Amino acid sequence: LEGLHVDTCASGADLLSHPALHQVRCIVLDYRMPDMDGFAVMNGLAAKGVHTPVILITGPMTGYIREQASRLGASVVLEKPLLDGTLVDRIREFAT
């Protein structure tokens, strides 16, 4: 709907093994996922040498999440619910 090319992954492990992982312009992660949390995925990205901007979404925001996201290099941390177009606006900052 927004004119962006989007690939989705069913899990953090799927993302980390995605064939185009090194070509993406932006990664959107949820903090809570079934197989591994967003921080584990971010650690996996770092281990693979992927330095793509990461937008981490979470709800609710805690000091721990904000601190860890910053330490792990998240470009942006957004709190759910995302109702005002902020996510798309932030993606566009990295995707263009």
Coordinates of C-alpha atoms in Angstrom, one line a residue:
L1 CA 0.0 0.0 0.0
E2 CA 2.9 2.4 0.7
G3 CA 4.9 1.5 -2.4
L4 CA 7.7 -0.2 -0.5
H5 CA 9.1 -3.6 -1.4
V6 CA 8.8 -5.8 1.6
D7 CA 10.0 -9.3 2.4
T8 CA 8.6 -11.0 5.5
C9 CA 10.1 -13.8 7.6
A10 CA 8.2 -16.2 9.8
S11 CA 10.9 -16.1 12.5
G12 CA 14.2 -14.6 13.6
A13 CA 16.0 -17.7 12.3
D14 CA 14.3 -17.2 8.9
L15 CA 15.5 -13.6 8.8
L16 CA 19.1 -14.6 9.7
S17 CA 19.2 -17.2 6.9
H18 CA 17.4 -15.0 4.3
P19 CA 19.3 -15.0 1.0
A20 CA 19.1 -11.2 0.5
L21 CA 19.9 -10.3 4.1
H22 CA 23.0 -8.3 3.1
Q23 CA 21.0 -6.3 0.5
V24 CA 18.1 -5.0 2.5
R25 CA 18.0 -1.3 3.4
C26 CA 16.1 -1.6 6.7
I27 CA 15.0 -4.4 9.1
V28 CA 11.9 -4.1 11.2
L29 CA 11.9 -6.4 14.3
D30 CA 9.4 -7.0 17.0
Y31 CA 11.0 -7.3 20.4
R32 CA 8.8 -10.4 21.2
M33 CA 8.9 -13.2 18.7
P34 CA 8.2 -16.9 19.2
D35 CA 11.7 -18.4 18.5
M36 CA 14.0 -15.6 19.7
D37 CA 13.5 -12.1 20.8
G38 CA 14.6 -9.0 18.8
F39 CA 17.8 -8.7 20.8
A40 CA 18.9 -12.3 19.9
V41 CA 18.2 -11.5 16.2
M42 CA 20.2 -8.3 16.5
N43 CA 23.1 -10.2 18.0
G44 CA 22.8 -12.7 15.1
L45 CA 22.9 -9.8 12.6
A46 CA 26.1 -8.5 14.2
A47 CA 27.7 -11.9 14.2
K48 CA 27.0 -12.1 10.4
G49 CA 28.4 -8.6 9.8
V50 CA 25.0 -7.1 8.9
H51 CA 25.0 -3.4 9.6
T52 CA 21.5 -2.6 8.2
P53 CA 19.5 -0.1 10.2
V54 CA 17.1 -1.9 12.6
I55 CA 13.8 -0.5 13.7
L56 CA 12.7 -2.3 16.9
I57 CA 9.1 -2.3 17.8
T58 CA 7.9 -3.1 21.3
G59 CA 5.1 -2.6 23.7
P60 CA 5.3 -1.5 26.4
M61 CA 8.6 0.4 26.4
T62 CA 10.8 -0.3 29.4
G63 CA 14.2 1.2 30.4
Y64 CA 15.7 -2.2 29.9
I65 CA 14.5 -2.5 26.3
R66 CA 15.5 1.1 25.5
E67 CA 19.0 0.5 27.0
Q68 CA 19.6 -2.9 25.3
A69 CA 18.3 -1.7 22.0
S70 CA 20.7 1.2 22.1
R71 CA 23.6 -1.0 23.2
L72 CA 22.9 -3.4 20.3
G73 CA 22.7 -0.6 17.8
A74 CA 19.0 -0.3 17.0
S75 CA 18.5 2.8 14.8
V76 CA 15.0 3.4 16.2
V77 CA 12.8 1.9 18.9
L78 CA 9.0 2.4 18.6
E79 CA 6.3 1.6 21.1
K80 CA 3.1 -0.1 20.0
P81 CA 0.5 0.6 19.1
L82 CA 1.7 2.2 15.9
L83 CA -1.3 4.2 14.7
D84 CA -0.1 7.3 13.1
G85 CA 2.2 6.3 10.2
T86 CA 5.4 6.7 12.3
L87 CA 6.6 3.2 11.3
V88 CA 6.3 3.9 7.6
D89 CA 7.9 7.3 8.0
R90 CA 10.9 5.8 9.8
I91 CA 11.2 3.0 7.2
R92 CA 11.3 5.6 4.4
E93 CA 14.2 7.4 6.1
F94 CA 16.3 4.3 5.7
A95 CA 14.8 2.8 2.5
T96 CA 15.3 5.8 0.2

